[in-house]
Amino acid sequence: MTTVVGFPRIGEQRELKFVTEKYFKGELDQDELARTGKELRQRDWGYLQKAGIDEIPSNDFSYYDQVLDAAFLFDLVPAAVKALPLSALDKYFALARGYQGEYGNVLAWPMKKWFNTNYHYIVPQLGKDSHFKLTGGKIFQEFAEGKQQGILTRPVLVGPFTLLKLSELHDADLCCLAKEAAKAYSEVIARLAQAGAEWLQLDEPFLVKDLDEDDKKLFQELYQPLLEAKEQAGLKILLQSYFGDVRDIYDDLVALPFDGIGLDFVEGKQTLDLVKGGFPDDKVLYAGVVNGKNVWRNNYEKTIAILKQLPVKHLVISTSCSLLHVPITVASEDFAPEVKEHFAFAKEKLAELHDLAAIFRAAAGSQAVLAKNQALFAKKRVEEDQALHEKIKHLTKEDFNRKPARSERETLQKAEFNLPLLPTTTIGSFPQTKEVRQKRRQLRKGELTASQYDDFVKGKIAEWLKWQEEAGFDVLVHGEFERNDMVEYFGQHLSGYLFSKNAWVQSYGTRCVKPPIIWGDIKRKEAITVAWSAYAQSQTKKLVKGMLTGPVTMLNWSFPREDISTEESTLQLALAIQEEVLDLEKHGIKIIQIDEAALREKLPLRKSDWYSDYLDWAIPAFRLVHSKVKPQTQIHTHMCYSEFTDIIPAIDAMDADVISFEASRSKLEILDALKAQHFETEVGPGVYDIHSPRVPSVSEIEATIKKILTKIPAQKDWINPDCGLKTRGVPETKASLTNLVAAARAVRAELAEKGEGEN
Ligand code: GLN
Ligand code: ZN
């Protein structure tokens, strides 16, 4: 038997995205949106059916997000949203995106990364007035829709434990909420049973995190009543986990009367051992053996070897997690056949499940399928760069250690640059206006020659350098007009990268990303940013900061290889970027920023794995990039978030000279932690939020700077916005930055008056 945990819902041509965005703009009506939604569901079910998948999920479709869907199903919607005189769907979008219109102003619920993926879910905010009440209908409608189509689907719903653990509680009583949740979920069970459903899948990915006794108790409190309800209703429950193993609660899970348990054999390091330790005969094991996150073909021989070790009576072969995290099909890509055959996106993974089931039960003809797959894996896929592998093998401690120590460098750099106290700078990009994007498009279509395009970019650089000088910035940037994206642009200048045409993956709501694929060994093919940075520096006497993407971010925002370790790929990237750093230095760039916007992204879900599985190689990879620069060359890094309170020593160990990060929205809490832990790196906590078009006033920024100065000595403090400005408009950017410089100058003057801030 076969199934999937879930299927991508955005559509092969991102139909749902385009239709929904048109709907937001008022260009089409709700009926049309609903029609597209229905068509997509039918089409996706059709794919699963055609591929011979035995059990087909429903309600894995969503107009925005599955957690927000659950909040609406259970009426956890804030009163302000409920009060809006809008249709149910518009209220839903109001909570997802915020509402500002004739009926008032409602803030969106915040968004967070869904476990260790690049998908973002909406974080429910539960308060005193939040009560679980079954009022929504989407899950029932979609089940009925499947039935009409002749498919008895298995509805999917975020489980109560994960829903509560992911929600933010503001004055809400967890105990009451848990009781209500158990009751409301029980009602869902009863209604689905009545409607003729056989199974309900409850997704509980939170079970793969470190769980304490309170968590386990909460789980029991939620599930005991719910499991009683399912016995009465006669519905079967599949408890589905993913993104790791459930070691902390496995014994409880197998002891409870679940009918099926879904486990992840790809990311779950202990899953196989747990199951080998015993799995009850009366339950179905949903074995997640086909990787729901990567794009490579499954190695059938290895997978079958795992399946053969499972001491279980009832087995369903499944994906490790929802296929939401992979693109839909490789069929539409232009890769050469000998490249294409190595990939399996969502649709191809369906065929893999079918193959695996056939091989596992030794069906007629399956031997040939296995042999073909074995031949694929036996093939030499890429020419290994032996010299590079050797180089990595022989890296020594010195290669990861910049000299002299940071405190000494700090003195040297202060003398060299002679910057004022509280130096002002920006994070790198300036607005990517329509014009900028249009020129890039024209270059791609051949409507502009390379030299015409270069002249355009140079013009932009010169224009913005002049503006920064006039505005009074201390450290300037060239503005990143040449790049579309911080990973793709670099990948295009490296060997070993592959770019797809249509391999989109949902990031949040209607937003999708197209991660490039690391296909082979990585090397710098040519200089990447040197010409732009050198040109910029030649146009001004002020310092221009070079701007690069760091190795960990390059890796985390790409689909990684599976034939060599992630660590090794990252070191390859680090060596390539190291070349670029040294090249920039050679061309007179004295300050180089290496962005690690995605460093935190792949932090393991279990704290105990943070260092051993990740930071122990990710941080050295960053150090490798800048270990060989001169003491006077200043290395900056940037992170788009400030949630690193718990890994402050690791961030300091990156050994950058300066780090800028988001701080305005997180109310500067991070600064206390930095102070307490004697953070050594100079810091630029963002002084205003660039994610909003609002222009902050001088006095507002001044107040923020002063707050920062109560925690960070002025000698260590930089003044900059939160993040890059590429998504902003020109007028608001200029207005905000002008205020930023004015605020920095005002504070500087005050400090000088008090005689503070001088060494
Ligand atoms: N240097 C990049 C920019 O300014 C950083 C982007 C990011 O942090 N995501 O756009
Ligand atoms: Zn950022």
mmCIF file with all atom_site columns, C-alpha atoms in Angstrom, residues 437-607:
data_model
loop_
_atom_site.group_PDB
_atom_site.id
_atom_site.type_symbol
_atom_site.label_atom_id
_atom_site.label_alt_id
_atom_site.label_comp_id
_atom_site.label_asym_id
_atom_site.label_entity_id
_atom_site.label_seq_id
_atom_site.pdbx_PDB_ins_code
_atom_site.Cartn_x
_atom_site.Cartn_y
_atom_site.Cartn_z
_atom_site.occupancy
_atom_site.B_iso_or_equiv
_atom_site.pdbx_formal_charge
_atom_site.auth_seq_id
_atom_site.auth_comp_id
_atom_site.auth_asym_id
_atom_site.auth_atom_id
_atom_site.pdbx_PDB_model_num
ATOM 1   C CA . ARG A 1 437 ? 14.061 44.642 -13.261 1.00 0.00 ? 437 ARG A CA 1
ATOM 2   C CA . GLN A 1 438 ? 13.074 45.673 -16.749 1.00 0.00 ? 438 GLN A CA 1
ATOM 3   C CA . LYS A 1 439 ? 16.695 46.181 -17.817 1.00 0.00 ? 439 LYS A CA 1
ATOM 4   C CA . ARG A 1 440 ? 17.566 42.740 -16.519 1.00 0.00 ? 440 ARG A CA 1
ATOM 5   C CA . ARG A 1 441 ? 14.701 41.264 -18.483 1.00 0.00 ? 441 ARG A CA 1
ATOM 6   C CA . GLN A 1 442 ? 15.827 43.101 -21.600 1.00 0.00 ? 442 GLN A CA 1
ATOM 7   C CA . LEU A 1 443 ? 19.337 41.752 -21.185 1.00 0.00 ? 443 LEU A CA 1
ATOM 8   C CA . ARG A 1 444 ? 17.974 38.219 -20.879 1.00 0.00 ? 444 ARG A CA 1
ATOM 9   C CA . LYS A 1 445 ? 15.870 38.625 -23.989 1.00 0.00 ? 445 LYS A CA 1
ATOM 10  C CA . GLY A 1 446 ? 18.787 40.087 -25.921 1.00 0.00 ? 446 GLY A CA 1
ATOM 11  C CA . GLU A 1 447 ? 17.102 43.475 -26.216 1.00 0.00 ? 447 GLU A CA 1
ATOM 12  C CA . LEU A 1 448 ? 20.077 45.039 -24.461 1.00 0.00 ? 448 LEU A CA 1
ATOM 13  C CA . THR A 1 449 ? 23.729 44.188 -25.057 1.00 0.00 ? 449 THR A CA 1
ATOM 14  C CA . ALA A 1 450 ? 25.878 43.246 -22.100 1.00 0.00 ? 450 ALA A CA 1
ATOM 15  C CA . SER A 1 451 ? 27.720 46.529 -22.310 1.00 0.00 ? 451 SER A CA 1
ATOM 16  C CA . GLN A 1 452 ? 24.502 48.542 -22.445 1.00 0.00 ? 452 GLN A CA 1
ATOM 17  C CA . TYR A 1 453 ? 23.312 46.704 -19.367 1.00 0.00 ? 453 TYR A CA 1
ATOM 18  C CA . ASP A 1 454 ? 26.625 47.236 -17.582 1.00 0.00 ? 454 ASP A CA 1
ATOM 19  C CA . ASP A 1 455 ? 26.454 50.933 -18.301 1.00 0.00 ? 455 ASP A CA 1
ATOM 20  C CA . PHE A 1 456 ? 22.978 51.058 -16.867 1.00 0.00 ? 456 PHE A CA 1
ATOM 21  C CA . VAL A 1 457 ? 24.081 49.299 -13.657 1.00 0.00 ? 457 VAL A CA 1
ATOM 22  C CA . LYS A 1 458 ? 27.118 51.564 -13.380 1.00 0.00 ? 458 LYS A CA 1
ATOM 23  C CA . GLY A 1 459 ? 24.873 54.577 -13.740 1.00 0.00 ? 459 GLY A CA 1
ATOM 24  C CA . LYS A 1 460 ? 22.708 53.317 -10.897 1.00 0.00 ? 460 LYS A CA 1
ATOM 25  C CA . ILE A 1 461 ? 25.727 52.667 -8.716  1.00 0.00 ? 461 ILE A CA 1
ATOM 26  C CA . ALA A 1 462 ? 27.125 56.144 -9.345  1.00 0.00 ? 462 ALA A CA 1
ATOM 27  C CA . GLU A 1 463 ? 23.756 57.776 -8.727  1.00 0.00 ? 463 GLU A CA 1
ATOM 28  C CA . TRP A 1 464 ? 23.280 56.044 -5.368  1.00 0.00 ? 464 TRP A CA 1
ATOM 29  C CA . LEU A 1 465 ? 26.879 56.568 -4.255  1.00 0.00 ? 465 LEU A CA 1
ATOM 30  C CA . LYS A 1 466 ? 26.400 60.253 -4.814  1.00 0.00 ? 466 LYS A CA 1
ATOM 31  C CA . TRP A 1 467 ? 23.170 60.157 -2.875  1.00 0.00 ? 467 TRP A CA 1
ATOM 32  C CA . GLN A 1 468 ? 24.785 58.331 0.051   1.00 0.00 ? 468 GLN A CA 1
ATOM 33  C CA . GLU A 1 469 ? 27.630 60.855 0.140   1.00 0.00 ? 469 GLU A CA 1
ATOM 34  C CA . GLU A 1 470 ? 25.171 63.729 0.183   1.00 0.00 ? 470 GLU A CA 1
ATOM 35  C CA . ALA A 1 471 ? 23.057 62.064 2.823   1.00 0.00 ? 471 ALA A CA 1
ATOM 36  C CA . GLY A 1 472 ? 26.194 61.759 4.945   1.00 0.00 ? 472 GLY A CA 1
ATOM 37  C CA . PHE A 1 473 ? 26.716 58.000 5.212   1.00 0.00 ? 473 PHE A CA 1
ATOM 38  C CA . ASP A 1 474 ? 30.072 56.844 6.530   1.00 0.00 ? 474 ASP A CA 1
ATOM 39  C CA . VAL A 1 475 ? 30.348 53.462 4.850   1.00 0.00 ? 475 VAL A CA 1
ATOM 40  C CA . LEU A 1 476 ? 28.729 53.231 1.427   1.00 0.00 ? 476 LEU A CA 1
ATOM 41  C CA . VAL A 1 477 ? 27.355 50.303 -0.583  1.00 0.00 ? 477 VAL A CA 1
ATOM 42  C CA . HIS A 1 478 ? 27.078 49.883 -4.330  1.00 0.00 ? 478 HIS A CA 1
ATOM 43  C CA . GLY A 1 479 ? 23.412 48.885 -4.086  1.00 0.00 ? 479 GLY A CA 1
ATOM 44  C CA . GLU A 1 480 ? 23.324 45.339 -5.552  1.00 0.00 ? 480 GLU A CA 1
ATOM 45  C CA . PHE A 1 481 ? 21.546 46.431 -8.736  1.00 0.00 ? 481 PHE A CA 1
ATOM 46  C CA . GLU A 1 482 ? 23.254 43.665 -10.700 1.00 0.00 ? 482 GLU A CA 1
ATOM 47  C CA . ARG A 1 483 ? 21.646 40.831 -8.762  1.00 0.00 ? 483 ARG A CA 1
ATOM 48  C CA . ASN A 1 484 ? 18.203 39.352 -8.877  1.00 0.00 ? 484 ASN A CA 1
ATOM 49  C CA . ASP A 1 485 ? 18.664 37.182 -5.852  1.00 0.00 ? 485 ASP A CA 1
ATOM 50  C CA . MET A 1 486 ? 21.352 36.643 -3.257  1.00 0.00 ? 486 MET A CA 1
ATOM 51  C CA . VAL A 1 487 ? 21.837 32.940 -3.987  1.00 0.00 ? 487 VAL A CA 1
ATOM 52  C CA . GLU A 1 488 ? 21.076 32.554 -7.684  1.00 0.00 ? 488 GLU A CA 1
ATOM 53  C CA . TYR A 1 489 ? 23.356 35.419 -8.697  1.00 0.00 ? 489 TYR A CA 1
ATOM 54  C CA . PHE A 1 490 ? 26.339 33.838 -6.948  1.00 0.00 ? 490 PHE A CA 1
ATOM 55  C CA . GLY A 1 491 ? 25.423 30.338 -8.074  1.00 0.00 ? 491 GLY A CA 1
ATOM 56  C CA . GLN A 1 492 ? 25.538 31.506 -11.689 1.00 0.00 ? 492 GLN A CA 1
ATOM 57  C CA . HIS A 1 493 ? 29.219 32.302 -11.293 1.00 0.00 ? 493 HIS A CA 1
ATOM 58  C CA . LEU A 1 494 ? 30.083 28.995 -9.636  1.00 0.00 ? 494 LEU A CA 1
ATOM 59  C CA . SER A 1 495 ? 30.535 25.605 -11.229 1.00 0.00 ? 495 SER A CA 1
ATOM 60  C CA . GLY A 1 496 ? 28.382 22.798 -9.882  1.00 0.00 ? 496 GLY A CA 1
ATOM 61  C CA . TYR A 1 497 ? 25.106 24.722 -9.736  1.00 0.00 ? 497 TYR A CA 1
ATOM 62  C CA . LEU A 1 498 ? 22.012 23.854 -11.744 1.00 0.00 ? 498 LEU A CA 1
ATOM 63  C CA . PHE A 1 499 ? 19.071 26.200 -12.278 1.00 0.00 ? 499 PHE A CA 1
ATOM 64  C CA . SER A 1 500 ? 15.560 25.042 -12.965 1.00 0.00 ? 500 SER A CA 1
ATOM 65  C CA . LYS A 1 501 ? 12.943 26.772 -15.043 1.00 0.00 ? 501 LYS A CA 1
ATOM 66  C CA . ASN A 1 502 ? 9.889  26.033 -13.040 1.00 0.00 ? 502 ASN A CA 1
ATOM 67  C CA . ALA A 1 503 ? 10.887 24.284 -9.807  1.00 0.00 ? 503 ALA A CA 1
ATOM 68  C CA . TRP A 1 504 ? 8.921  26.546 -7.491  1.00 0.00 ? 504 TRP A CA 1
ATOM 69  C CA . VAL A 1 505 ? 8.245  25.731 -3.876  1.00 0.00 ? 505 VAL A CA 1
ATOM 70  C CA . GLN A 1 506 ? 5.741  27.542 -1.680  1.00 0.00 ? 506 GLN A CA 1
ATOM 71  C CA . SER A 1 507 ? 7.393  29.786 0.874   1.00 0.00 ? 507 SER A CA 1
ATOM 72  C CA . TYR A 1 508 ? 4.305  31.433 2.347   1.00 0.00 ? 508 TYR A CA 1
ATOM 73  C CA . GLY A 1 509 ? 0.854  32.314 1.085   1.00 0.00 ? 509 GLY A CA 1
ATOM 74  C CA . THR A 1 510 ? 1.197  33.093 -2.588  1.00 0.00 ? 510 THR A CA 1
ATOM 75  C CA . ARG A 1 511 ? 4.982  33.476 -2.389  1.00 0.00 ? 511 ARG A CA 1
ATOM 76  C CA . CYS A 1 512 ? 7.199  30.812 -3.908  1.00 0.00 ? 512 CYS A CA 1
ATOM 77  C CA . VAL A 1 513 ? 10.956 30.365 -4.128  1.00 0.00 ? 513 VAL A CA 1
ATOM 78  C CA . LYS A 1 514 ? 12.993 28.570 -6.755  1.00 0.00 ? 514 LYS A CA 1
ATOM 79  C CA . PRO A 1 515 ? 16.036 27.151 -4.977  1.00 0.00 ? 515 PRO A CA 1
ATOM 80  C CA . PRO A 1 516 ? 18.923 26.268 -7.293  1.00 0.00 ? 516 PRO A CA 1
ATOM 81  C CA . ILE A 1 517 ? 20.260 22.727 -7.176  1.00 0.00 ? 517 ILE A CA 1
ATOM 82  C CA . ILE A 1 518 ? 23.780 21.818 -6.133  1.00 0.00 ? 518 ILE A CA 1
ATOM 83  C CA . TRP A 1 519 ? 24.643 19.281 -8.790  1.00 0.00 ? 519 TRP A CA 1
ATOM 84  C CA . GLY A 1 520 ? 28.405 18.841 -8.490  1.00 0.00 ? 520 GLY A CA 1
ATOM 85  C CA . ASP A 1 521 ? 31.573 20.142 -6.943  1.00 0.00 ? 521 ASP A CA 1
ATOM 86  C CA . ILE A 1 522 ? 31.613 23.888 -6.415  1.00 0.00 ? 522 ILE A CA 1
ATOM 87  C CA . LYS A 1 523 ? 34.314 26.180 -7.711  1.00 0.00 ? 523 LYS A CA 1
ATOM 88  C CA . ARG A 1 524 ? 34.442 29.862 -8.517  1.00 0.00 ? 524 ARG A CA 1
ATOM 89  C CA . LYS A 1 525 ? 34.369 30.097 -12.312 1.00 0.00 ? 525 LYS A CA 1
ATOM 90  C CA . GLU A 1 526 ? 35.201 33.782 -12.453 1.00 0.00 ? 526 GLU A CA 1
ATOM 91  C CA . ALA A 1 527 ? 35.167 36.903 -10.334 1.00 0.00 ? 527 ALA A CA 1
ATOM 92  C CA . ILE A 1 528 ? 31.602 37.571 -9.212  1.00 0.00 ? 528 ILE A CA 1
ATOM 93  C CA . THR A 1 529 ? 31.259 41.013 -7.670  1.00 0.00 ? 529 THR A CA 1
ATOM 94  C CA . VAL A 1 530 ? 34.764 42.378 -8.008  1.00 0.00 ? 530 VAL A CA 1
ATOM 95  C CA . ALA A 1 531 ? 34.162 44.582 -11.048 1.00 0.00 ? 531 ALA A CA 1
ATOM 96  C CA . TRP A 1 532 ? 31.073 46.209 -9.513  1.00 0.00 ? 532 TRP A CA 1
ATOM 97  C CA . SER A 1 533 ? 32.679 46.820 -6.137  1.00 0.00 ? 533 SER A CA 1
ATOM 98  C CA . ALA A 1 534 ? 35.910 48.093 -7.656  1.00 0.00 ? 534 ALA A CA 1
ATOM 99  C CA . TYR A 1 535 ? 33.958 50.434 -9.929  1.00 0.00 ? 535 TYR A CA 1
ATOM 100 C CA . ALA A 1 536 ? 31.999 51.720 -6.945  1.00 0.00 ? 536 ALA A CA 1
ATOM 101 C CA . GLN A 1 537 ? 35.147 52.300 -4.906  1.00 0.00 ? 537 GLN A CA 1
ATOM 102 C CA . SER A 1 538 ? 36.702 54.193 -7.818  1.00 0.00 ? 538 SER A CA 1
ATOM 103 C CA . GLN A 1 539 ? 33.801 56.660 -7.752  1.00 0.00 ? 539 GLN A CA 1
ATOM 104 C CA . THR A 1 540 ? 34.201 57.858 -4.168  1.00 0.00 ? 540 THR A CA 1
ATOM 105 C CA . LYS A 1 541 ? 36.746 58.668 -1.517  1.00 0.00 ? 541 LYS A CA 1
ATOM 106 C CA . LYS A 1 542 ? 34.546 57.132 1.129   1.00 0.00 ? 542 LYS A CA 1
ATOM 107 C CA . LEU A 1 543 ? 34.746 53.448 1.987   1.00 0.00 ? 543 LEU A CA 1
ATOM 108 C CA . VAL A 1 544 ? 32.561 51.151 -0.095  1.00 0.00 ? 544 VAL A CA 1
ATOM 109 C CA . LYS A 1 545 ? 31.557 47.859 1.499   1.00 0.00 ? 545 LYS A CA 1
ATOM 110 C CA . GLY A 1 546 ? 31.833 44.728 -0.671  1.00 0.00 ? 546 GLY A CA 1
ATOM 111 C CA . MET A 1 547 ? 28.787 42.474 -0.528  1.00 0.00 ? 547 MET A CA 1
ATOM 112 C CA . LEU A 1 548 ? 28.747 38.669 -0.661  1.00 0.00 ? 548 LEU A CA 1
ATOM 113 C CA . THR A 1 549 ? 26.489 35.778 0.275   1.00 0.00 ? 549 THR A CA 1
ATOM 114 C CA . GLY A 1 550 ? 27.979 33.395 2.823   1.00 0.00 ? 550 GLY A CA 1
ATOM 115 C CA . PRO A 1 551 ? 28.451 29.653 2.326   1.00 0.00 ? 551 PRO A CA 1
ATOM 116 C CA . VAL A 1 552 ? 25.889 28.487 4.863   1.00 0.00 ? 552 VAL A CA 1
ATOM 117 C CA . THR A 1 553 ? 23.173 30.656 3.336   1.00 0.00 ? 553 THR A CA 1
ATOM 118 C CA . MET A 1 554 ? 24.134 29.505 -0.167  1.00 0.00 ? 554 MET A CA 1
ATOM 119 C CA . LEU A 1 555 ? 23.691 25.947 0.965   1.00 0.00 ? 555 LEU A CA 1
ATOM 120 C CA . ASN A 1 556 ? 20.539 26.406 3.019   1.00 0.00 ? 556 ASN A CA 1
ATOM 121 C CA . TRP A 1 557 ? 18.737 28.121 0.164   1.00 0.00 ? 557 TRP A CA 1
ATOM 122 C CA . SER A 1 558 ? 19.712 25.491 -2.399  1.00 0.00 ? 558 SER A CA 1
ATOM 123 C CA . PHE A 1 559 ? 18.700 21.864 -2.838  1.00 0.00 ? 559 PHE A CA 1
ATOM 124 C CA . PRO A 1 560 ? 21.791 20.066 -1.502  1.00 0.00 ? 560 PRO A CA 1
ATOM 125 C CA . ARG A 1 561 ? 23.559 17.028 -2.913  1.00 0.00 ? 561 ARG A CA 1
ATOM 126 C CA . GLU A 1 562 ? 23.028 13.690 -1.257  1.00 0.00 ? 562 GLU A CA 1
ATOM 127 C CA . ASP A 1 563 ? 26.124 11.894 -2.495  1.00 0.00 ? 563 ASP A CA 1
ATOM 128 C CA . ILE A 1 564 ? 28.511 13.995 -0.419  1.00 0.00 ? 564 ILE A CA 1
ATOM 129 C CA . SER A 1 565 ? 27.893 15.487 3.003   1.00 0.00 ? 565 SER A CA 1
ATOM 130 C CA . THR A 1 566 ? 26.317 18.885 3.458   1.00 0.00 ? 566 THR A CA 1
ATOM 131 C CA . GLU A 1 567 ? 29.393 19.818 5.397   1.00 0.00 ? 567 GLU A CA 1
ATOM 132 C CA . GLU A 1 568 ? 31.642 19.095 2.444   1.00 0.00 ? 568 GLU A CA 1
ATOM 133 C CA . SER A 1 569 ? 29.441 21.038 0.006   1.00 0.00 ? 569 SER A CA 1
ATOM 134 C CA . THR A 1 570 ? 29.487 23.988 2.407   1.00 0.00 ? 570 THR A CA 1
ATOM 135 C CA . LEU A 1 571 ? 33.269 23.904 2.640   1.00 0.00 ? 571 LEU A CA 1
ATOM 136 C CA . GLN A 1 572 ? 33.460 23.888 -1.159  1.00 0.00 ? 572 GLN A CA 1
ATOM 137 C CA . LEU A 1 573 ? 31.230 26.958 -1.208  1.00 0.00 ? 573 LEU A CA 1
ATOM 138 C CA . ALA A 1 574 ? 33.369 28.541 1.504   1.00 0.00 ? 574 ALA A CA 1
ATOM 139 C CA . LEU A 1 575 ? 36.540 28.077 -0.544  1.00 0.00 ? 575 LEU A CA 1
ATOM 140 C CA . ALA A 1 576 ? 34.882 29.584 -3.614  1.00 0.00 ? 576 ALA A CA 1
ATOM 141 C CA . ILE A 1 577 ? 33.704 32.621 -1.661  1.00 0.00 ? 577 ILE A CA 1
ATOM 142 C CA . GLN A 1 578 ? 37.089 32.897 0.030   1.00 0.00 ? 578 GLN A CA 1
ATOM 143 C CA . GLU A 1 579 ? 38.591 33.438 -3.431  1.00 0.00 ? 579 GLU A CA 1
ATOM 144 C CA . GLU A 1 580 ? 36.119 36.234 -4.041  1.00 0.00 ? 580 GLU A CA 1
ATOM 145 C CA . VAL A 1 581 ? 36.903 37.830 -0.670  1.00 0.00 ? 581 VAL A CA 1
ATOM 146 C CA . LEU A 1 582 ? 40.634 37.835 -1.396  1.00 0.00 ? 582 LEU A CA 1
ATOM 147 C CA . ASP A 1 583 ? 40.000 39.158 -4.879  1.00 0.00 ? 583 ASP A CA 1
ATOM 148 C CA . LEU A 1 584 ? 37.951 42.044 -3.480  1.00 0.00 ? 584 LEU A CA 1
ATOM 149 C CA . GLU A 1 585 ? 40.705 42.795 -0.994  1.00 0.00 ? 585 GLU A CA 1
ATOM 150 C CA . LYS A 1 586 ? 43.248 42.788 -3.809  1.00 0.00 ? 586 LYS A CA 1
ATOM 151 C CA . HIS A 1 587 ? 41.125 45.305 -5.677  1.00 0.00 ? 587 HIS A CA 1
ATOM 152 C CA . GLY A 1 588 ? 41.126 47.783 -2.832  1.00 0.00 ? 588 GLY A CA 1
ATOM 153 C CA . ILE A 1 589 ? 37.921 46.865 -0.994  1.00 0.00 ? 589 ILE A CA 1
ATOM 154 C CA . LYS A 1 590 ? 38.598 47.317 2.704   1.00 0.00 ? 590 LYS A CA 1
ATOM 155 C CA . ILE A 1 591 ? 35.263 46.362 4.188   1.00 0.00 ? 591 ILE A CA 1
ATOM 156 C CA . ILE A 1 592 ? 33.548 43.171 3.060   1.00 0.00 ? 592 ILE A CA 1
ATOM 157 C CA . GLN A 1 593 ? 30.152 42.008 4.249   1.00 0.00 ? 593 GLN A CA 1
ATOM 158 C CA . ILE A 1 594 ? 29.403 38.292 4.022   1.00 0.00 ? 594 ILE A CA 1
ATOM 159 C CA . ASP A 1 595 ? 25.664 37.805 4.497   1.00 0.00 ? 595 ASP A CA 1
ATOM 160 C CA . GLU A 1 596 ? 24.443 34.784 6.422   1.00 0.00 ? 596 GLU A CA 1
ATOM 161 C CA . ALA A 1 597 ? 20.734 35.511 6.239   1.00 0.00 ? 597 ALA A CA 1
ATOM 162 C CA . ALA A 1 598 ? 19.839 31.834 6.518   1.00 0.00 ? 598 ALA A CA 1
ATOM 163 C CA . LEU A 1 599 ? 22.339 30.636 9.102   1.00 0.00 ? 599 LEU A CA 1
ATOM 164 C CA . ARG A 1 600 ? 19.726 29.740 11.657  1.00 0.00 ? 600 ARG A CA 1
ATOM 165 C CA . GLU A 1 601 ? 17.476 28.023 9.194   1.00 0.00 ? 601 GLU A CA 1
ATOM 166 C CA . LYS A 1 602 ? 18.899 24.527 9.364   1.00 0.00 ? 602 LYS A CA 1
ATOM 167 C CA . LEU A 1 603 ? 19.556 24.556 13.076  1.00 0.00 ? 603 LEU A CA 1
ATOM 168 C CA . PRO A 1 604 ? 18.457 21.045 14.111  1.00 0.00 ? 604 PRO A CA 1
ATOM 169 C CA . LEU A 1 605 ? 15.076 20.745 15.778  1.00 0.00 ? 605 LEU A CA 1
ATOM 170 C CA . ARG A 1 606 ? 16.593 19.089 18.819  1.00 0.00 ? 606 ARG A CA 1
ATOM 171 C CA . LYS A 1 607 ? 18.861 21.237 20.952  1.00 0.00 ? 607 LYS A CA 1
#
